[in-house]
Coordinates of C-alpha atoms in Angstrom, one line a residue:
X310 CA 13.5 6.8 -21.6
X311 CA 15.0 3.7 -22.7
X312 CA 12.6 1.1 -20.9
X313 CA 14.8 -2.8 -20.9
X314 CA 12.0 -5.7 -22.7
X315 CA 10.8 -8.9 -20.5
X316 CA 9.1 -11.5 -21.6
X317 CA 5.6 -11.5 -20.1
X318 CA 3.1 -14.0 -19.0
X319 CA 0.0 -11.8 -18.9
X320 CA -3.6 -12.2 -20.1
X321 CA -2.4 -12.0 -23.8
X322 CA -0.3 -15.6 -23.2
X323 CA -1.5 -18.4 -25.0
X324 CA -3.2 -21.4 -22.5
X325 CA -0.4 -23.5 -22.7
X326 CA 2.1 -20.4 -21.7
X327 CA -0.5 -19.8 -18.7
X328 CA -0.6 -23.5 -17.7
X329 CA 3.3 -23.2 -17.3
X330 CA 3.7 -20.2 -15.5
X331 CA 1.7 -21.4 -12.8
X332 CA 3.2 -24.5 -12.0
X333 CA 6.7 -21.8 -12.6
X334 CA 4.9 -19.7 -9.2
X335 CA 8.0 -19.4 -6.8
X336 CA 7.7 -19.8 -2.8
X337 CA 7.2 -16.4 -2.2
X338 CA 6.7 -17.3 1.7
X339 CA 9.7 -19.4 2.6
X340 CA 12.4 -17.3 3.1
X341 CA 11.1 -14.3 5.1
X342 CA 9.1 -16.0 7.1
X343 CA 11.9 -17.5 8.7
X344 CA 14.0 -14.6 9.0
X345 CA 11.4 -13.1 11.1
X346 CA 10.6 -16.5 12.7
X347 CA 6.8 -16.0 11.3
X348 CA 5.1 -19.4 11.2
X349 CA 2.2 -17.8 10.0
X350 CA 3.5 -16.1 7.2
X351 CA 4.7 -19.3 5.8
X352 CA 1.7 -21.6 6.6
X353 CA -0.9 -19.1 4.6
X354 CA -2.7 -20.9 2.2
X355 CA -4.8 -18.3 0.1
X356 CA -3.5 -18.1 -3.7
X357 CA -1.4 -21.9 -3.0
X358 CA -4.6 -23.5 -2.7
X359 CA -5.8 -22.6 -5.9
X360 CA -2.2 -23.6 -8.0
X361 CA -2.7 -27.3 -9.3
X362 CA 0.8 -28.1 -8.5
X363 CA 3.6 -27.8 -6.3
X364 CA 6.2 -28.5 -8.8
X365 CA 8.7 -26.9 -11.2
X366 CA 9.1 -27.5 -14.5
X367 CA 12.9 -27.5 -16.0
X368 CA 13.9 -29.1 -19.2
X369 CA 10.8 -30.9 -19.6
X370 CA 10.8 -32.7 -16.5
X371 CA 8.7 -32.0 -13.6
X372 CA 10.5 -31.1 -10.0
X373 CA 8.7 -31.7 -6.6
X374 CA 9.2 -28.2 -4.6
X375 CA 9.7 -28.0 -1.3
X376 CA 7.1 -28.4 1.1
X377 CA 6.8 -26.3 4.4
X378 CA 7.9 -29.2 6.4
X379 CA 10.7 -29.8 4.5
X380 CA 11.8 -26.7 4.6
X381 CA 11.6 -26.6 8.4
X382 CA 13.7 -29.8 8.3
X383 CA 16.1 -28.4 5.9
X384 CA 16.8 -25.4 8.2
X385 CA 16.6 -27.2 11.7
X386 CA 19.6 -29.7 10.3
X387 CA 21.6 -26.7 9.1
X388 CA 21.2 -24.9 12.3
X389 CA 22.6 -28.0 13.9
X390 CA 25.3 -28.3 12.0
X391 CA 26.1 -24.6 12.2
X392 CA 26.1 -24.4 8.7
X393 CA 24.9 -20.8 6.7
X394 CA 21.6 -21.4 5.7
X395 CA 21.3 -19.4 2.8
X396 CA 22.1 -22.7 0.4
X397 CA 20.0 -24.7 1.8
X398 CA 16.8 -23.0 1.5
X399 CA 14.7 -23.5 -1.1
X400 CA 15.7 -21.0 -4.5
X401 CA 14.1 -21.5 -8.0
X402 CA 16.6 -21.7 -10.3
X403 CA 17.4 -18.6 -13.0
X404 CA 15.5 -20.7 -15.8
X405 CA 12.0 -20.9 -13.7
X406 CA 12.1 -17.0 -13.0
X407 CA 8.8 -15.7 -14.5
X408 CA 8.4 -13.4 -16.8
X409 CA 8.7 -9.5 -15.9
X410 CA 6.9 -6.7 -17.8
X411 CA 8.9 -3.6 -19.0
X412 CA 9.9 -1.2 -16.5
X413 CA 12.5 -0.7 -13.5
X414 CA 14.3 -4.0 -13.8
X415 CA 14.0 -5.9 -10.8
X416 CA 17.4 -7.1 -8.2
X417 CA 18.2 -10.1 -7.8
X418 CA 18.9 -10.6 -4.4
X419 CA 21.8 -13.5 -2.9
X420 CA 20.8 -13.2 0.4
X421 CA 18.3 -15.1 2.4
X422 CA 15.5 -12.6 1.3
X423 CA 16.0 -13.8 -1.9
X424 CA 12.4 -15.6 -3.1
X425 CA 11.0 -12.2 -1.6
X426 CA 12.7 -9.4 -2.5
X427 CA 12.4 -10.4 -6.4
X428 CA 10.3 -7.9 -7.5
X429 CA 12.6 -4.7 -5.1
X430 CA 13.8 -2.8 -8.8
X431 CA 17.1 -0.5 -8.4
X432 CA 14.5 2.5 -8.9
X433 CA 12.4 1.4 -5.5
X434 CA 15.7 0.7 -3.6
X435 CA 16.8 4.6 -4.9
X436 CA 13.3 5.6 -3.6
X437 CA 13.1 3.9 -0.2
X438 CA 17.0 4.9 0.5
X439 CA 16.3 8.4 0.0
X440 CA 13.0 8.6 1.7
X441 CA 15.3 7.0 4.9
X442 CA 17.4 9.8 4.5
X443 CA 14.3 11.8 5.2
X444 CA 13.4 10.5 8.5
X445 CA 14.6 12.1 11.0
X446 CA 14.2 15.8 9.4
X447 CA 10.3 14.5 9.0
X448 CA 10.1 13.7 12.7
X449 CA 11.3 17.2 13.9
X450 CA 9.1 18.9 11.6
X451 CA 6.0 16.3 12.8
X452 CA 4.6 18.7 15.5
X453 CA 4.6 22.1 13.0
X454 CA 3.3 19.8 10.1
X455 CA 0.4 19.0 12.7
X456 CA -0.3 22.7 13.6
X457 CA -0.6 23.6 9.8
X458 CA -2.7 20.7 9.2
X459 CA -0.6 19.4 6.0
X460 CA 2.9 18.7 5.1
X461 CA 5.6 21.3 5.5
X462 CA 6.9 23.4 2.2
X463 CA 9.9 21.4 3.1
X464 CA 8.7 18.0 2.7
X465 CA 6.6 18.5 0.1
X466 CA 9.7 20.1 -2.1
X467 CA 11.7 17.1 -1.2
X468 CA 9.6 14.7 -2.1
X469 CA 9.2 15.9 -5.2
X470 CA 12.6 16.2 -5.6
X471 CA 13.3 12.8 -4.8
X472 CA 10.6 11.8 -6.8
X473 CA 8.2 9.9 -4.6
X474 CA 4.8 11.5 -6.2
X475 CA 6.2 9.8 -9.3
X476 CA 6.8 6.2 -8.3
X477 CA 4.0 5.1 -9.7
X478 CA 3.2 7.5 -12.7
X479 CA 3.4 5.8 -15.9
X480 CA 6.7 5.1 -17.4
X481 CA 5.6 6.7 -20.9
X482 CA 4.6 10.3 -18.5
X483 CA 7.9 10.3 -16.8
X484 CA 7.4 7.9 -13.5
X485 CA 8.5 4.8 -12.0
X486 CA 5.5 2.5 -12.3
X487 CA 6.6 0.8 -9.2
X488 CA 5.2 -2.4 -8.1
X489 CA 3.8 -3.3 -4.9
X490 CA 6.5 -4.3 -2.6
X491 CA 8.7 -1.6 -3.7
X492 CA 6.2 1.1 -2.3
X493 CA 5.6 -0.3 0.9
X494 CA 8.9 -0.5 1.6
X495 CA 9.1 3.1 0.5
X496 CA 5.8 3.7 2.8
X497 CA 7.4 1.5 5.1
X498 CA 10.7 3.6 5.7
X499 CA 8.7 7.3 5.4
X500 CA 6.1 5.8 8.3
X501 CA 9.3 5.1 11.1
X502 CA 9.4 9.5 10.2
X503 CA 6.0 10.0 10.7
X504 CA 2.4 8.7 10.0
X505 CA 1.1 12.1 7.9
X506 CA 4.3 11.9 5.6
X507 CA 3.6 8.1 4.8
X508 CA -0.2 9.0 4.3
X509 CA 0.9 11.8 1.4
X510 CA 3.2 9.5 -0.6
X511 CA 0.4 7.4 -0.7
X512 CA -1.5 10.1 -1.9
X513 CA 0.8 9.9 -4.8
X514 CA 0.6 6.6 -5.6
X515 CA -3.6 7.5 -6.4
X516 CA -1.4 8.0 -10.2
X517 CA -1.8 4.3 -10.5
X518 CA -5.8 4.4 -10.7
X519 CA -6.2 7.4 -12.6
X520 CA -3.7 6.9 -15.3
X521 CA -5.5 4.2 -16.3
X522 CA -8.4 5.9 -17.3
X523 CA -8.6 7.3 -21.3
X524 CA -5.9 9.0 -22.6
X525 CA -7.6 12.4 -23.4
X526 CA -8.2 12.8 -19.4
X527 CA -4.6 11.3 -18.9
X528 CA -3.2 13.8 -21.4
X529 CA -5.1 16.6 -19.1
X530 CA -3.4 15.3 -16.4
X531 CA -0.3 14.8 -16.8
X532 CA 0.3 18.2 -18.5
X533 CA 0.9 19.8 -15.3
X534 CA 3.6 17.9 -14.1
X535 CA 6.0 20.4 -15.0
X536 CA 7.5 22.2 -12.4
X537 CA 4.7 21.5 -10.2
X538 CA 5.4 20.2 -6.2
X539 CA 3.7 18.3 -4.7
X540 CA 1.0 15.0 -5.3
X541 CA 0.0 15.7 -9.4
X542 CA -4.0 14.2 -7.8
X543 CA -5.3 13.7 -4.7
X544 CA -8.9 12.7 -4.0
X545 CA -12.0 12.4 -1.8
X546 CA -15.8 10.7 -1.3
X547 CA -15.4 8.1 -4.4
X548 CA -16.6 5.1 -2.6
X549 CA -18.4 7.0 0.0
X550 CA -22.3 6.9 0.4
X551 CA -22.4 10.8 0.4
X552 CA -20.7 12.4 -2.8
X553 CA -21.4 14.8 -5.3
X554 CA -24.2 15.2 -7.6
X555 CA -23.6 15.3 -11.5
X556 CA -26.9 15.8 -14.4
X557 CA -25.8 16.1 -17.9
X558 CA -25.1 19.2 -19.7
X559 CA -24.0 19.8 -23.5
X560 CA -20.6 18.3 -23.4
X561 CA -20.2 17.3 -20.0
X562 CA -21.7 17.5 -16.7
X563 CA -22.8 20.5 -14.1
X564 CA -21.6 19.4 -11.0
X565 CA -22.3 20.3 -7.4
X566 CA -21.5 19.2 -4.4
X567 CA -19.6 18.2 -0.9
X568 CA -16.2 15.7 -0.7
X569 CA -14.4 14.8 2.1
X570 CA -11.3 13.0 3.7
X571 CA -9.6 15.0 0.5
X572 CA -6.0 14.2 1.7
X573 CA -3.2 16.2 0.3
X574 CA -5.4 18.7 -1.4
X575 CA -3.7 22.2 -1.1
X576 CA -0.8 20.6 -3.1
X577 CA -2.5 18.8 -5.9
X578 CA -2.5 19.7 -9.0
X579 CA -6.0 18.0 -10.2
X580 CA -9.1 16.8 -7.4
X581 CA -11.2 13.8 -8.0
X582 CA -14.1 13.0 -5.9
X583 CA -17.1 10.9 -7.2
X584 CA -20.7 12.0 -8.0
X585 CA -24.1 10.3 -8.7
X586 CA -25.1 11.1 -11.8
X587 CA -28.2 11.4 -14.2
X588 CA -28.9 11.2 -17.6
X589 CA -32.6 11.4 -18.3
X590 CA -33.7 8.4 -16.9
X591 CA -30.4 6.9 -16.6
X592 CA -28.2 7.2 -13.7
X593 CA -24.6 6.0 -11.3
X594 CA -22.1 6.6 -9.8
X595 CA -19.5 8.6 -11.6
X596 CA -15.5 9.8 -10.8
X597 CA -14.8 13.2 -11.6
X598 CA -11.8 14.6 -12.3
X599 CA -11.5 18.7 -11.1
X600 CA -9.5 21.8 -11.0
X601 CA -8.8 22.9 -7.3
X602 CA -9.8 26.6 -9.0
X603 CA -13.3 25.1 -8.9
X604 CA -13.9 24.2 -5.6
X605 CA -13.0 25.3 -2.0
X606 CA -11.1 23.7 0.5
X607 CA -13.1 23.6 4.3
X608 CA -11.7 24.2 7.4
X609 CA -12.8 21.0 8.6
X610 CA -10.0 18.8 9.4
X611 CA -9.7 18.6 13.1
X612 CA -8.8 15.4 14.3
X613 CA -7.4 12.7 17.3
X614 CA -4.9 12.2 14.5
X615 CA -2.9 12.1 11.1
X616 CA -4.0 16.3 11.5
X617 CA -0.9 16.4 9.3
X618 CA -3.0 14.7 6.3
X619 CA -4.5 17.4 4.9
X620 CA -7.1 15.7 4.9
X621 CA -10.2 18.2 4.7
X622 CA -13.1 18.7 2.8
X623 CA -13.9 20.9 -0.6
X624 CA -16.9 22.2 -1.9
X625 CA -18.3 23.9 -4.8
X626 CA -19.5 27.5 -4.2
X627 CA -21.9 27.4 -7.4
X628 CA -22.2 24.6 -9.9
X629 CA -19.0 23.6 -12.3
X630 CA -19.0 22.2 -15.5
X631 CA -17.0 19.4 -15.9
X632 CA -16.4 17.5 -19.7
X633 CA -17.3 14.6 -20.6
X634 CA -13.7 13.4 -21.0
X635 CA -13.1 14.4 -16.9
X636 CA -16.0 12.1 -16.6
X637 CA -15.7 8.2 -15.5
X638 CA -18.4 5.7 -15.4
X639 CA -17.9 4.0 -12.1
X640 CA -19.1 0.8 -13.9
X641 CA -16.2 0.8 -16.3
X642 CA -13.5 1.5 -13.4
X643 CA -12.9 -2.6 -13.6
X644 CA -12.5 -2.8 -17.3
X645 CA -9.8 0.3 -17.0
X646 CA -8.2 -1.1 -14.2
X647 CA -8.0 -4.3 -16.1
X648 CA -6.6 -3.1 -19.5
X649 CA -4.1 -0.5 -17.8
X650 CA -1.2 -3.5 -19.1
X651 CA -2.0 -3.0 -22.4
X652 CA -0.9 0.4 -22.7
X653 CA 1.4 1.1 -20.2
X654 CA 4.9 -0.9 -18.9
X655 CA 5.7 -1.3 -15.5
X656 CA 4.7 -3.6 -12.3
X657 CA 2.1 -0.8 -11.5
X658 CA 0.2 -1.6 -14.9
X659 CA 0.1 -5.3 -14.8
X660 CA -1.8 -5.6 -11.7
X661 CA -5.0 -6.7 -11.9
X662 CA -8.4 -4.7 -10.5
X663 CA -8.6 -6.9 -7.0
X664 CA -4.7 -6.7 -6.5
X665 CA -4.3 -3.3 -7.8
X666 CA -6.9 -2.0 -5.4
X667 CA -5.3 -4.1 -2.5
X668 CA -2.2 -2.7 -3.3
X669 CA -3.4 0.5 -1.4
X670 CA -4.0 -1.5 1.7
X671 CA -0.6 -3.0 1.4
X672 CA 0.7 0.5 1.4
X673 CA -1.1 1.5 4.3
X674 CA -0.4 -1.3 6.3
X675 CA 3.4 -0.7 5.6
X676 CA 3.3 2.9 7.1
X677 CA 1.7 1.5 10.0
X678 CA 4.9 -1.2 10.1
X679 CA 7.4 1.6 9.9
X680 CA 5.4 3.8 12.4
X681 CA 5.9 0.2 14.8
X682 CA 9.9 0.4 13.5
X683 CA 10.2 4.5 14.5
X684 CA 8.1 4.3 18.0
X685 CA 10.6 1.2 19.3
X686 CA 14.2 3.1 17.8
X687 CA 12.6 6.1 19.9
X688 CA 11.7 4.1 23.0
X689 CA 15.0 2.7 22.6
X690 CA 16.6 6.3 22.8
X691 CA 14.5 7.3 25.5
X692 CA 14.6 4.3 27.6
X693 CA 18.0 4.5 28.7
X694 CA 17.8 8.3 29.5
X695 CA 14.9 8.3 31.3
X696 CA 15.2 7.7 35.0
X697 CA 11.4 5.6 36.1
X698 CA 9.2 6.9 38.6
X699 CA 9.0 3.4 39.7
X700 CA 10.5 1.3 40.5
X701 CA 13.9 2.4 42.0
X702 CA 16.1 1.8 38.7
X703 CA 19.1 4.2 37.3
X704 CA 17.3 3.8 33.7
X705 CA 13.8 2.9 32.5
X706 CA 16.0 0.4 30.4
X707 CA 17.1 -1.7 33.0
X708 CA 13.5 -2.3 34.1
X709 CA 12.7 -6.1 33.8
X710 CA 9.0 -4.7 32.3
X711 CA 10.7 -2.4 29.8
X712 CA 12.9 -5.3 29.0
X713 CA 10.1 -7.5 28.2
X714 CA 8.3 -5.0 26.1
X715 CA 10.8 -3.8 23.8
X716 CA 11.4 -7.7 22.9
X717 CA 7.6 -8.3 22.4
X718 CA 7.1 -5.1 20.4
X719 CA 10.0 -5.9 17.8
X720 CA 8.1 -9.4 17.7
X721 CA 4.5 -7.6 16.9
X722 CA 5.8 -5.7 14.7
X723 CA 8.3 -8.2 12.6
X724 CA 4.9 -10.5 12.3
X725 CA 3.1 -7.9 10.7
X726 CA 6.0 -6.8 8.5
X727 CA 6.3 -10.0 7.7
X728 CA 2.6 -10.7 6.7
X729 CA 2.8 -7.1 4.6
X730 CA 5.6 -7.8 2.4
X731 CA 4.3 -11.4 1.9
X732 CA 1.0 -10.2 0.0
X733 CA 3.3 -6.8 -1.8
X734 CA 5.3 -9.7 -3.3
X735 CA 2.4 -12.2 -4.0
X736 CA 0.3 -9.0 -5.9
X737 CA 3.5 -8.4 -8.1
X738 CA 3.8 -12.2 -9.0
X739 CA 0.1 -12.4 -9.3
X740 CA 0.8 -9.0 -11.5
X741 CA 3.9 -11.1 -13.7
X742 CA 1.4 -14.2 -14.5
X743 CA -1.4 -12.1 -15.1
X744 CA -3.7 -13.1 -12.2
X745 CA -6.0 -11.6 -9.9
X746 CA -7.0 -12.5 -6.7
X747 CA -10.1 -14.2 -6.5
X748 CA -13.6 -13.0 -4.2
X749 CA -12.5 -15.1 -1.5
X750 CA -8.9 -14.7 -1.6
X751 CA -9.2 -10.7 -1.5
X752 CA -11.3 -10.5 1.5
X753 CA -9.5 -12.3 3.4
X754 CA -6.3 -10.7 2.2
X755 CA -7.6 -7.1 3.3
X756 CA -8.7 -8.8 6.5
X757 CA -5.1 -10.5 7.3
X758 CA -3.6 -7.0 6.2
X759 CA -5.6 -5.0 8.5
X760 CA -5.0 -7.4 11.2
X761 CA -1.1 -6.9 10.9
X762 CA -1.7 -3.2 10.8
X763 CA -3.1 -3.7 14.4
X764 CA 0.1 -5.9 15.6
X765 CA 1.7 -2.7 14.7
X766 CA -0.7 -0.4 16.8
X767 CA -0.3 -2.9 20.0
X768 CA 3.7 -2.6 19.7
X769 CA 3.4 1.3 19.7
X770 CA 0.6 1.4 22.2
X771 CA 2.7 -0.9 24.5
X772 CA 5.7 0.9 24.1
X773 CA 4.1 4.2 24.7
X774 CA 2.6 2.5 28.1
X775 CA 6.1 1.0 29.6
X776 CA 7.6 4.6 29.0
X777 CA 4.9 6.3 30.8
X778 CA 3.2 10.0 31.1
X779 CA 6.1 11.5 29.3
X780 CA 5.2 9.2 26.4
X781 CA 1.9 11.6 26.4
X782 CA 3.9 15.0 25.9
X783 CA 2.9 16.2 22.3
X784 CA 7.0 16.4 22.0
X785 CA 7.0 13.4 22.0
X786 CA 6.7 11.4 18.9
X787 CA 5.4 8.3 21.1
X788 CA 2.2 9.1 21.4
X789 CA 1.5 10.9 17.6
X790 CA 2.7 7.6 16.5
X791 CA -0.3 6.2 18.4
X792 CA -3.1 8.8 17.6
X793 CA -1.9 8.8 14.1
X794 CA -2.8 4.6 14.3
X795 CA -5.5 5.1 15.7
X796 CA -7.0 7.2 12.7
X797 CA -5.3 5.4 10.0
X798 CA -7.2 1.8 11.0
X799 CA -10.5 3.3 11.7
X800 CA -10.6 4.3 8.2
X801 CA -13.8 2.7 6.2
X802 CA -11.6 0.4 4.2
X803 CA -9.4 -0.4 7.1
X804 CA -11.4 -1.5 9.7
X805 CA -10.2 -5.2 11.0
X806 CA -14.3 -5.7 11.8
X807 CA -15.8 -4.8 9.0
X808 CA -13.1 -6.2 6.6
X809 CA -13.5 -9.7 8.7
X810 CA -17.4 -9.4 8.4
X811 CA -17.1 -9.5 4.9
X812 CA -14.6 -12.0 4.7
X813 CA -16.8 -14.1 7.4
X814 CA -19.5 -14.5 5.7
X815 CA -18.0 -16.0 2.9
X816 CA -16.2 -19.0 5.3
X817 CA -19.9 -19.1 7.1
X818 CA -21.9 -19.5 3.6
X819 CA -23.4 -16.6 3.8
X820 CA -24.5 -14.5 0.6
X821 CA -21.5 -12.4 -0.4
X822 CA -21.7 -8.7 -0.3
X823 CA -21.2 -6.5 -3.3
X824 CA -17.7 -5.3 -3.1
X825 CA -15.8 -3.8 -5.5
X826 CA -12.2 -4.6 -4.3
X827 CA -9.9 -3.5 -1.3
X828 CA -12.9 -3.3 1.1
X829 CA -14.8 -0.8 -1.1
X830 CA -18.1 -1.1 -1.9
X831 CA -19.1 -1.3 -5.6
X832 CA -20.5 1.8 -6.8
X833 CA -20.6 0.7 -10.8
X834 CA -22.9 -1.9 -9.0
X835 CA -25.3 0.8 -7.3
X836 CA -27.8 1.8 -10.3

């Protein structure tokens, strides 16, 4: 595959080439936050802070940027003078463009989601345009995909057709290496179908993690792809307090053990779940990489929600042996994670450990957006069908309450995709420059994310409240949506207290925790 060359501004730049592509950093916030009339998605102050300068540099002069209140200015004249905004908001010009790494060339965009959508590449847009296409055959087969506990043949076929399980593969073993907004829009548009569906393709995008790791393991991998459907890995219990156990044997490891939460793991080709280990007197935390003929799936997954998810436990019946090249140090997962640019092209790659990891929070945060997106186009339908039980009106559309729901629902819901996108496109830029998130910045990233991932849930649970007890049939896709919310932010990562905890202690002075990165504890850490 012929992959087009970028100039990059990664970790390998000299100082002064660093120097200058932060001061290049574009306004990521400006434009879509006024689309969506999010004040709060432009005010954010995170990464800014820490940029010495809002300025451009062109032809060896330095340019003020805009400022947020000029901006607002800006846009409040044109509005009076019934002008088209889109010239007057603030674009960098062609020459301050930074940098991008080899891969699916990015679009750029002439509308007023221009600043933002810089890092959508023609392969995402193919992606999230199929996986559209997909909706409303997703949504029908919800309910059956429920009652088997995992994906339909279907669904799984297609999306391995369309390629979703390889968006973010490696380049060099046949994938996309997609960056982070062009999955969660692709999460994004597969959520408004159903929460389970979303959850699998996310599944898929594990592939950024684990192709990181050393190439004989990779090799392993990746030589199942072919003709295989479904999720190439899926995984379980690697940042959990209960995993596996692991002592050393000749050449590798015997393994034992329990993992759960194992989602899409009837259709993977590999399993990885993590495992204390011991050497002698040494001993960590280790991720393993398995063959599903090793272990054996539990009939354990019966949930409130995502039942779809296949999301149940395995076990080993007797101890496996596992070689030592299956075998990851949990310590090193930062230094992998880290180095990934250096051997492989693509958004995906260039992402450092904090963003990377965060990336998967993005993701999931999308779905939850899209889930928002499919509950109000279904409320719509239904709303002016449906006759109320009270009070006296021909439609439950023409209720004043249903009225003022539908308009506060598409404002929940544009806030959080707003604030969603805003942090996919600030982890590719930070990806372009070479950057990472810093302690403070990430914890409160995951904590804003899981915060608009709860916007989403109180649009769907409002909606499914104006419509009524016919919102509660299990026909109707009203209140999965809402179970399937339910589960996704109770996750251990996803948790709006927990996350804040962590990120509250830091704005209170209080000793920070030892996290690894996307509200995960740091197991490489736990000796």
């Amino acid at each position: 595959m012929d992959v087009p060359s970028y100039p990059l501004s990664n970790s390998s730049s000299t100082a002064a080439s660093s120097t200058a592509s932060r001061l290049l950093r574009p306004p990521l916030r400006f434009a879509r936050g006024i689309r969506h009339s999010s004040v709060c998605a432009l005010t954010r102050p995170a990464v800014a802070n820490r940029r010495s300068s809002p300025s451009y540099v062109l032809d060896g002069a330095v340019r003020k940027a805009w400022t947020i209140s000029e901006l607002i200015r800006t846009v409040q004249a044109s509005r009076r003078d019934g002008d088209d905004m889109t010239d007057t908001l603030p674009q960098p010009p062609d020459e301050l463009s930074p940098g991008l790494p080899p891969g699916p060339p990015p679009e750029r965009s002439s509308s007023l989601d221009a600043p933002a959508a810089r890092y959508l590449s023609a392969e995402g847009k193919r992606l999230a345009t199929g996986a559209r296409a997909l909706q409303h055959r997703i949504r029908e087969l919800a309910p059956e995909a429920e009652r088997r506990g995992r994906l339909s043949p279907e669904i799984v076929e297609a999306f391995t057709e369309l390629g979703l399980y390889r968006a973010c593969a490696p380049i060099e073993y046949g994938g996309s290496a997609l960056g982070a907004r062009d999955i969660a829009e692709i999460a994004r548009a597969l959520g408004q179908g159903d929460a389970a569906a979303s959850w699998t393709f996310f599944v898929g995008t594990s592939l950024r993690m684990v192709s990181a790791f050393p190439k004989p393991l990779v090799d392993e991998l990746y030589s199942r792809q072919q003709g295989h459907v479904g999720p190439l890995s899926a995984g379980g219990s690697t940042f959990a307090a209960v995993t596996g156990k692991a002592v050393r044997a000749e050449g590798g490891w015997k393994v034992e053990g329990k993992w759960t939460y194992v989602s899409g793991n009837h259709d993977a080709a590999w399993l990885f779940g993590g495992a204390a280990w011991t050497d002698g007197d040494r001993s960590g935390h280790a991720l393993l990489m398995m063959d599903p003929a090793d272990v054996e799936p539990l009939d354990d997954w019966h949930v409130a929600g995502m039942m779809a998810s296949d999301s149940n436990s395995i076990t080993t019946t007797k101890p496996m042996f596992v070689p030592d090249h299956r075998f990851i140090d949990m310590a090193e997962l930062p230094m992998y994670l880290d180095t990934a640019a250096d051997r492989f092209a693509g958004l995906a790659y260039q992402a450092k450990t904090r963003a990377s990891m965060m990336t998967a929070t993005v993701l999931n945060m999308a779905a939850l957006v899209g889930m928002a997106e499919g509950a109000l186009e279904v409320f719509q339908e239904l709303a002016q069908k449906r006759k109320p039980f009270s009070p006296p009106y021909d439609t439950i559309a023409e209720m004043a309450s249903s009225q003022v729901a539908a308009g506060k629902a598409k404002a929940l819901l544009g806030v959080a995709g707003a604030t969603v996108l805003q942090y996919a496109d600030e982890i590719d830029h930070l990806a372009v420059l070479g950057e990472d998130y810093t302690g403070d910045e990430e914890a409160q990233g995951c904590t804003d994310l899981a915060f608009a991932g709860q916007l989403a849930k109180d649009a769907i649970d409002l909606l499914l409240r104006i419509l009524g007890s016919s919102g509660m049939s299990l026909s109707n896709p009203l209140q999965r949506y809402s179970r399937d919310a339910a589960v996704i932010l109770s996750h251990g990562a996803m948790r709006l207290e927990s996350l804040a905890e962590i990120s509250g202690r830091r704005l209170l002075g209080q000793p920070p925790f030892k996290m690894f990165a996307g509200g995960l504890q740091d197991k490489g850490a736990q000796k």
